[in-house]
């Protein structure tokens, strides 16, 4: 079945770049997603990438997709303390009716 | 545009009781999904509804059920509550399948 894996923790200093990595198993995924969860809140859709793209940039966010290796990454430039949160990588199941999430990467930003 | 609204935000129930959680999707969204989030298991898919039909169900016992109404609003019910049902329950909506879901803020259920 589908599976998504992420590293659990990342600690960076304010102003540095953060790179959060994810591997997925379902090569038929049309879209891959990044969600952000702040303490006590629901999930916020940060960005997504279509499977036929290698890269997508959206302000401080850059998503890189290596379809051959089934590897997805999220780069946050000029990381701020407000970026401290849990970041989830997700893909759809084959029917497109259920999102499969990784365990989440906790990003800690120190000033 | 109003987001996904979940009620109530917090709930405390006793073991053995049942509970009903409510979700109002974004206007025009016909797909509604429910997820359970716990520290140990992470985010797990419960079920998905589209036009009042359950299209997909996750690996949860029959005590977990749901439904969707003609206005796309959805409810989920958990009967015979167990301590392990304590979790954040998240509802999400999308116009159709394979669309990025918008999530609500969740209902925090505590079973004592």
PDB file of C-alpha atoms in Angstrom:
ATOM      1  CA  UNK A   1       0.000   0.000   0.000  1.00  0.00           C
ATOM      2  CA  UNK A   2       0.899   3.634  -0.034  1.00  0.00           C
ATOM      3  CA  UNK A   3       3.398   4.888   2.533  1.00  0.00           C
ATOM      4  CA  UNK A   4       5.000   8.258   3.221  1.00  0.00           C
ATOM      5  CA  UNK A   5       8.114   8.708   5.344  1.00  0.00           C
ATOM      6  CA  UNK A   6       9.721  11.823   6.791  1.00  0.00           C
ATOM      7  CA  UNK A   7      12.469  12.605   9.266  1.00  0.00           C
ATOM      8  CA  UNK A   8      10.964  13.606  12.609  1.00  0.00           C
ATOM      9  CA  UNK A   9      12.926  16.675  13.714  1.00  0.00           C
ATOM     10  CA  UNK A  10      14.809  19.600  12.218  1.00  0.00           C
ATOM     11  CA  UNK A  11      16.394  22.443  14.127  1.00  0.00           C
ATOM     12  CA  UNK A  12      17.658  25.599  12.401  1.00  0.00           C
ATOM     13  CA  UNK A  13      18.656  29.144  13.286  1.00  0.00           C
ATOM     14  CA  UNK A  14      16.571  32.114  12.235  1.00  0.00           C
ATOM     15  CA  UNK A  15      17.609  33.344   8.795  1.00  0.00           C
ATOM     16  CA  UNK A  16      18.971  29.973   7.665  1.00  0.00           C
ATOM     17  CA  UNK A  17      17.310  27.776   5.045  1.00  0.00           C
ATOM     18  CA  UNK A  18      15.350  24.694   6.146  1.00  0.00           C
ATOM     19  CA  UNK A  19      15.027  21.576   4.049  1.00  0.00           C
ATOM     20  CA  UNK A  20      12.423  18.982   4.967  1.00  0.00           C
ATOM     21  CA  UNK A  21      12.579  15.663   3.137  1.00  0.00           C
ATOM     22  CA  UNK A  22       9.958  13.052   2.342  1.00  0.00           C
ATOM     23  CA  UNK A  23       9.822   9.760   0.466  1.00  0.00           C
ATOM     24  CA  UNK A  24       6.631   8.232  -0.895  1.00  0.00           C
ATOM     25  CA  UNK A  25       5.729   4.923  -2.473  1.00  0.00           C
ATOM     26  CA  UNK A  26       2.841   5.441  -4.889  1.00  0.00           C
ATOM     27  CA  UNK A  27       4.342   6.434  -8.236  1.00  0.00           C
ATOM     28  CA  UNK A  28       0.867   7.097  -9.657  1.00  0.00           C
ATOM     29  CA  UNK A  29       0.307  10.108  -7.373  1.00  0.00           C
ATOM     30  CA  UNK A  30      -0.832  13.070  -9.459  1.00  0.00           C
ATOM     31  CA  UNK A  31      -0.200  15.669  -6.809  1.00  0.00           C
ATOM     32  CA  UNK A  32       1.984  15.733  -3.721  1.00  0.00           C
ATOM     33  CA  UNK A  33       1.265  18.083  -0.862  1.00  0.00           C
ATOM     34  CA  UNK A  34       2.899  19.872   2.021  1.00  0.00           C
ATOM     35  CA  UNK A  35       0.791  20.803   5.030  1.00  0.00           C
ATOM     36  CA  UNK A  36       1.757  22.855   8.092  1.00  0.00           C
ATOM     37  CA  UNK A  37       0.327  22.414  11.576  1.00  0.00           C
ATOM     38  CA  UNK A  38       0.866  24.969  14.310  1.00  0.00           C
ATOM     39  CA  UNK A  39       0.263  24.051  17.972  1.00  0.00           C
ATOM     40  CA  UNK A  40      -3.416  23.538  18.734  1.00  0.00           C
ATOM     41  CA  UNK A  41      -4.476  24.124  15.139  1.00  0.00           C
ATOM     42  CA  UNK A  42      -5.659  22.118  12.164  1.00  0.00           C
ATOM     43  CA  UNK A  43      -3.636  21.531   9.012  1.00  0.00           C
ATOM     44  CA  UNK A  44      -2.903  24.356   6.606  1.00  0.00           C
ATOM     45  CA  UNK A  45      -2.214  23.513   2.963  1.00  0.00           C
ATOM     46  CA  UNK A  46       1.154  25.140   2.272  1.00  0.00           C
ATOM     47  CA  UNK A  47       1.865  24.125  -1.272  1.00  0.00           C
ATOM     48  CA  UNK A  48       1.612  21.253  -3.712  1.00  0.00           C
ATOM     49  CA  UNK A  49       3.394  20.022  -6.810  1.00  0.00           C
ATOM     50  CA  UNK A  50       2.038  18.273  -9.871  1.00  0.00           C
ATOM     51  CA  UNK A  51       3.784  14.997 -10.596  1.00  0.00           C
ATOM     52  CA  UNK A  52       5.079  16.103 -13.997  1.00  0.00           C
ATOM     53  CA  UNK A  53       6.989  19.018 -12.454  1.00  0.00           C
ATOM     54  CA  UNK A  54      10.494  18.934 -10.990  1.00  0.00           C
ATOM     55  CA  UNK A  55      10.290  22.141  -9.034  1.00  0.00           C
ATOM     56  CA  UNK A  56       7.782  24.693  -7.839  1.00  0.00           C
ATOM     57  CA  UNK A  57       8.606  27.989  -6.169  1.00  0.00           C
ATOM     58  CA  UNK A  58       6.162  30.018  -4.109  1.00  0.00           C
ATOM     59  CA  UNK A  59       7.730  32.998  -2.337  1.00  0.00           C
ATOM     60  CA  UNK A  60      10.012  31.554   0.361  1.00  0.00           C
ATOM     61  CA  UNK A  61       8.948  27.988  -0.388  1.00  0.00           C
ATOM     62  CA  UNK A  62      10.589  25.722  -2.968  1.00  0.00           C
ATOM     63  CA  UNK A  63       9.344  22.202  -3.609  1.00  0.00           C
ATOM     64  CA  UNK A  64      11.612  19.741  -5.386  1.00  0.00           C
ATOM     65  CA  UNK A  65      10.345  16.453  -6.771  1.00  0.00           C
ATOM     66  CA  UNK A  66      12.543  13.555  -7.839  1.00  0.00           C
ATOM     67  CA  UNK A  67      10.020  11.155  -9.307  1.00  0.00           C
ATOM     68  CA  UNK A  68      12.611   8.489 -10.119  1.00  0.00           C
ATOM     69  CA  UNK A  69      13.644   8.233  -6.457  1.00  0.00           C
ATOM     70  CA  UNK A  70      10.133   9.097  -5.155  1.00  0.00           C
ATOM     71  CA  UNK A  71      11.656  11.883  -3.101  1.00  0.00           C
ATOM     72  CA  UNK A  72      10.014  15.183  -2.263  1.00  0.00           C
ATOM     73  CA  UNK A  73      11.560  18.094  -0.408  1.00  0.00           C
ATOM     74  CA  UNK A  74      10.388  21.433   0.937  1.00  0.00           C
ATOM     75  CA  UNK A  75      12.884  24.244   1.264  1.00  0.00           C
ATOM     76  CA  UNK A  76      12.013  27.284   3.346  1.00  0.00           C
ATOM     77  CA  UNK A  77      14.312  30.232   2.678  1.00  0.00           C
ATOM     78  CA  UNK A  78      15.130  32.786   5.397  1.00  0.00           C
ATOM     79  CA  UNK A  79      13.409  30.688   8.060  1.00  0.00           C
ATOM     80  CA  UNK A  80      11.623  32.712  10.729  1.00  0.00           C
ATOM     81  CA  UNK A  81      10.529  31.796  14.262  1.00  0.00           C
ATOM     82  CA  UNK A  82       6.949  31.859  12.977  1.00  0.00           C
ATOM     83  CA  UNK A  83       7.827  28.912  10.740  1.00  0.00           C
ATOM     84  CA  UNK A  84       8.196  26.686  13.813  1.00  0.00           C
ATOM     85  CA  UNK A  85       5.553  24.009  13.317  1.00  0.00           C
ATOM     86  CA  UNK A  86       5.026  20.432  12.199  1.00  0.00           C
ATOM     87  CA  UNK A  87       5.245  19.888   8.446  1.00  0.00           C
ATOM     88  CA  UNK A  88       3.475  16.977   6.799  1.00  0.00           C
ATOM     89  CA  UNK A  89       4.104  15.498   3.396  1.00  0.00           C
ATOM     90  CA  UNK A  90       1.059  13.790   1.832  1.00  0.00           C
ATOM     91  CA  UNK A  91      -0.040  11.912  -1.262  1.00  0.00           C
ATOM     92  CA  UNK A  92      -3.405  10.573  -2.316  1.00  0.00           C
ATOM     93  CA  UNK A  93      -4.294   6.915  -2.367  1.00  0.00           C
ATOM     94  CA  UNK A  94      -4.910   5.434  -5.809  1.00  0.00           C
ATOM     95  CA  UNK A  95      -8.635   6.248  -5.722  1.00  0.00           C
ATOM     96  CA  UNK A  96      -7.880   9.870  -4.900  1.00  0.00           C
ATOM     97  CA  UNK A  97     -10.194   9.748  -1.901  1.00  0.00           C
ATOM     98  CA  UNK A  98      -7.789   9.554   1.048  1.00  0.00           C
ATOM     99  CA  UNK A  99      -4.650  11.504   1.835  1.00  0.00           C
ATOM    100  CA  UNK A 100      -1.775   9.425   3.165  1.00  0.00           C
ATOM    101  CA  UNK A 101       0.364  11.472   5.526  1.00  0.00           C
ATOM    102  CA  UNK A 102       3.880  11.105   6.797  1.00  0.00           C
ATOM    103  CA  UNK A 103       4.445  11.262  10.561  1.00  0.00           C
ATOM    104  CA  UNK A 104       5.410  14.920  10.276  1.00  0.00           C
ATOM    105  CA  UNK A 105       8.674  16.821  10.710  1.00  0.00           C
ATOM    106  CA  UNK A 106       8.857  19.156  13.699  1.00  0.00           C
ATOM    107  CA  UNK A 107      10.742  22.277  12.665  1.00  0.00           C
ATOM    108  CA  UNK A 108      12.261  24.254  15.520  1.00  0.00           C
ATOM    109  CA  UNK A 109      13.626  27.714  14.721  1.00  0.00           C
ATOM    110  CA  UNK A 110      15.872  29.435  17.248  1.00  0.00           C
ATOM    111  CA  UNK A 111      16.685  33.127  17.265  1.00  0.00           C
TER     112      UNK A 111
ATOM    113  CA  UNK B   1     -15.040  32.554   1.884  1.00  0.00           C
ATOM    114  CA  UNK B   2     -15.739  30.686   5.115  1.00  0.00           C
ATOM    115  CA  UNK B   3     -13.423  27.782   5.902  1.00  0.00           C
ATOM    116  CA  UNK B   4     -14.207  24.325   7.200  1.00  0.00           C
ATOM    117  CA  UNK B   5     -16.047  24.586  10.503  1.00  0.00           C
ATOM    118  CA  UNK B   6     -15.928  21.868  13.113  1.00  0.00           C
ATOM    119  CA  UNK B   7     -17.989  21.769  16.276  1.00  0.00           C
ATOM    120  CA  UNK B   8     -17.455  21.449  19.117  1.00  0.00           C
ATOM    121  CA  UNK B   9     -13.775  22.417  19.521  1.00  0.00           C
ATOM    122  CA  UNK B  10     -13.331  20.467  22.739  1.00  0.00           C
ATOM    123  CA  UNK B  11     -15.202  17.547  24.222  1.00  0.00           C
ATOM    124  CA  UNK B  12     -14.749  15.427  27.339  1.00  0.00           C
ATOM    125  CA  UNK B  13     -16.589  12.132  27.492  1.00  0.00           C
ATOM    126  CA  UNK B  14     -16.618   9.096  29.749  1.00  0.00           C
ATOM    127  CA  UNK B  15     -15.676   5.593  28.638  1.00  0.00           C
ATOM    128  CA  UNK B  16     -18.670   3.758  27.211  1.00  0.00           C
ATOM    129  CA  UNK B  17     -20.489   6.905  26.088  1.00  0.00           C
ATOM    130  CA  UNK B  18     -21.019   7.889  22.485  1.00  0.00           C
ATOM    131  CA  UNK B  19     -20.160  11.149  20.756  1.00  0.00           C
ATOM    132  CA  UNK B  20     -21.158  12.985  17.578  1.00  0.00           C
ATOM    133  CA  UNK B  21     -18.846  15.476  15.879  1.00  0.00           C
ATOM    134  CA  UNK B  22     -19.992  17.908  13.231  1.00  0.00           C
ATOM    135  CA  UNK B  23     -18.320  19.380  10.159  1.00  0.00           C
ATOM    136  CA  UNK B  24     -19.505  22.083   7.758  1.00  0.00           C
ATOM    137  CA  UNK B  25     -17.398  22.089   4.569  1.00  0.00           C
ATOM    138  CA  UNK B  26     -16.508  25.046   2.398  1.00  0.00           C
ATOM    139  CA  UNK B  27     -19.477  26.063   0.272  1.00  0.00           C
ATOM    140  CA  UNK B  28     -19.442  24.120  -2.979  1.00  0.00           C
ATOM    141  CA  UNK B  29     -17.165  21.371  -1.685  1.00  0.00           C
ATOM    142  CA  UNK B  30     -18.786  17.968  -2.045  1.00  0.00           C
ATOM    143  CA  UNK B  31     -16.012  15.729  -0.733  1.00  0.00           C
ATOM    144  CA  UNK B  32     -15.646  15.543   3.042  1.00  0.00           C
ATOM    145  CA  UNK B  33     -13.033  13.450   4.826  1.00  0.00           C
ATOM    146  CA  UNK B  34     -12.329  12.698   8.454  1.00  0.00           C
ATOM    147  CA  UNK B  35      -8.952  12.011  10.039  1.00  0.00           C
ATOM    148  CA  UNK B  36      -7.858  11.010  13.519  1.00  0.00           C
ATOM    149  CA  UNK B  37      -4.629  12.486  14.856  1.00  0.00           C
ATOM    150  CA  UNK B  38      -2.818  11.003  17.843  1.00  0.00           C
ATOM    151  CA  UNK B  39       0.792  11.408  19.021  1.00  0.00           C
ATOM    152  CA  UNK B  40       1.482   7.695  18.542  1.00  0.00           C
ATOM    153  CA  UNK B  41      -0.239   6.944  15.240  1.00  0.00           C
ATOM    154  CA  UNK B  42      -0.085  10.332  13.569  1.00  0.00           C
ATOM    155  CA  UNK B  43      -2.771  11.235  11.036  1.00  0.00           C
ATOM    156  CA  UNK B  44      -4.997   8.328  10.092  1.00  0.00           C
ATOM    157  CA  UNK B  45      -7.790   8.367   7.530  1.00  0.00           C
ATOM    158  CA  UNK B  46     -11.234   7.514   8.875  1.00  0.00           C
ATOM    159  CA  UNK B  47     -13.631   7.911   5.937  1.00  0.00           C
ATOM    160  CA  UNK B  48     -14.532  10.019   2.932  1.00  0.00           C
ATOM    161  CA  UNK B  49     -17.961  11.056   1.691  1.00  0.00           C
ATOM    162  CA  UNK B  50     -19.047  12.496  -1.616  1.00  0.00           C
ATOM    163  CA  UNK B  51     -22.642  13.432  -2.391  1.00  0.00           C
ATOM    164  CA  UNK B  52     -23.906  11.550   0.677  1.00  0.00           C
ATOM    165  CA  UNK B  53     -22.085   8.330  -0.276  1.00  0.00           C
ATOM    166  CA  UNK B  54     -19.199   6.852   1.662  1.00  0.00           C
ATOM    167  CA  UNK B  55     -16.551   6.131  -0.953  1.00  0.00           C
ATOM    168  CA  UNK B  56     -13.701   5.044   1.231  1.00  0.00           C
ATOM    169  CA  UNK B  57     -13.189   3.886   4.792  1.00  0.00           C
ATOM    170  CA  UNK B  58      -9.998   3.558   6.786  1.00  0.00           C
ATOM    171  CA  UNK B  59      -8.983   0.731   9.062  1.00  0.00           C
ATOM    172  CA  UNK B  60     -11.095   1.596  12.100  1.00  0.00           C
ATOM    173  CA  UNK B  61     -13.583  -0.535  14.047  1.00  0.00           C
ATOM    174  CA  UNK B  62     -17.307  -0.358  13.358  1.00  0.00           C
ATOM    175  CA  UNK B  63     -17.752   1.890  16.406  1.00  0.00           C
ATOM    176  CA  UNK B  64     -16.649   4.710  14.118  1.00  0.00           C
ATOM    177  CA  UNK B  65     -19.296   5.779  11.654  1.00  0.00           C
ATOM    178  CA  UNK B  66     -20.243   8.834   9.708  1.00  0.00           C
ATOM    179  CA  UNK B  67     -22.696  10.325   7.313  1.00  0.00           C
ATOM    180  CA  UNK B  68     -23.068  13.222   4.932  1.00  0.00           C
ATOM    181  CA  UNK B  69     -26.195  15.243   4.380  1.00  0.00           C
ATOM    182  CA  UNK B  70     -27.569  16.682   1.154  1.00  0.00           C
ATOM    183  CA  UNK B  71     -26.011  20.078   1.963  1.00  0.00           C
ATOM    184  CA  UNK B  72     -22.595  18.339   2.234  1.00  0.00           C
ATOM    185  CA  UNK B  73     -22.409  18.824   5.996  1.00  0.00           C
ATOM    186  CA  UNK B  74     -21.037  15.749   7.696  1.00  0.00           C
ATOM    187  CA  UNK B  75     -21.132  14.112  11.085  1.00  0.00           C
ATOM    188  CA  UNK B  76     -19.068  11.351  12.582  1.00  0.00           C
ATOM    189  CA  UNK B  77     -20.128   9.217  15.494  1.00  0.00           C
ATOM    190  CA  UNK B  78     -18.085   7.120  17.861  1.00  0.00           C
ATOM    191  CA  UNK B  79     -19.984   4.687  20.054  1.00  0.00           C
ATOM    192  CA  UNK B  80     -18.833   2.877  23.198  1.00  0.00           C
ATOM    193  CA  UNK B  81     -15.909   5.235  23.681  1.00  0.00           C
ATOM    194  CA  UNK B  82     -12.553   3.869  24.781  1.00  0.00           C
ATOM    195  CA  UNK B  83      -9.624   5.713  26.340  1.00  0.00           C
ATOM    196  CA  UNK B  84      -7.665   5.175  23.126  1.00  0.00           C
ATOM    197  CA  UNK B  85     -10.228   7.211  21.178  1.00  0.00           C
ATOM    198  CA  UNK B  86      -8.823  10.368  22.760  1.00  0.00           C
ATOM    199  CA  UNK B  87      -7.489  12.327  19.800  1.00  0.00           C
ATOM    200  CA  UNK B  88      -7.818  15.358  17.603  1.00  0.00           C
ATOM    201  CA  UNK B  89     -10.455  14.645  14.954  1.00  0.00           C
ATOM    202  CA  UNK B  90      -9.976  16.632  11.794  1.00  0.00           C
ATOM    203  CA  UNK B  91     -12.467  17.201   9.023  1.00  0.00           C
ATOM    204  CA  UNK B  92     -11.401  18.299   5.554  1.00  0.00           C
ATOM    205  CA  UNK B  93     -13.268  19.260   2.409  1.00  0.00           C
ATOM    206  CA  UNK B  94     -12.479  19.514  -1.302  1.00  0.00           C
ATOM    207  CA  UNK B  95     -14.485  20.153  -4.474  1.00  0.00           C
ATOM    208  CA  UNK B  96     -13.854  16.603  -5.669  1.00  0.00           C
ATOM    209  CA  UNK B  97     -11.314  13.783  -5.408  1.00  0.00           C
ATOM    210  CA  UNK B  98      -7.591  14.331  -6.034  1.00  0.00           C
ATOM    211  CA  UNK B  99      -7.940  17.923  -4.894  1.00  0.00           C
ATOM    212  CA  UNK B 100      -5.918  19.380  -2.031  1.00  0.00           C
ATOM    213  CA  UNK B 101      -8.055  19.257   1.072  1.00  0.00           C
ATOM    214  CA  UNK B 102      -8.796  22.243   3.294  1.00  0.00           C
ATOM    215  CA  UNK B 103      -8.854  21.248   6.943  1.00  0.00           C
ATOM    216  CA  UNK B 104     -10.866  22.534   9.856  1.00  0.00           C
ATOM    217  CA  UNK B 105      -9.350  23.331  13.251  1.00  0.00           C
ATOM    218  CA  UNK B 106     -10.449  19.986  14.635  1.00  0.00           C
ATOM    219  CA  UNK B 107     -12.366  18.659  17.613  1.00  0.00           C
ATOM    220  CA  UNK B 108     -10.218  17.644  20.574  1.00  0.00           C
ATOM    221  CA  UNK B 109     -11.906  14.610  22.176  1.00  0.00           C
ATOM    222  CA  UNK B 110     -10.765  13.445  25.589  1.00  0.00           C
ATOM    223  CA  UNK B 111     -12.145  10.178  26.964  1.00  0.00           C
ATOM    224  CA  UNK B 112     -11.825   9.712  30.716  1.00  0.00           C
TER     225      UNK B 112
END
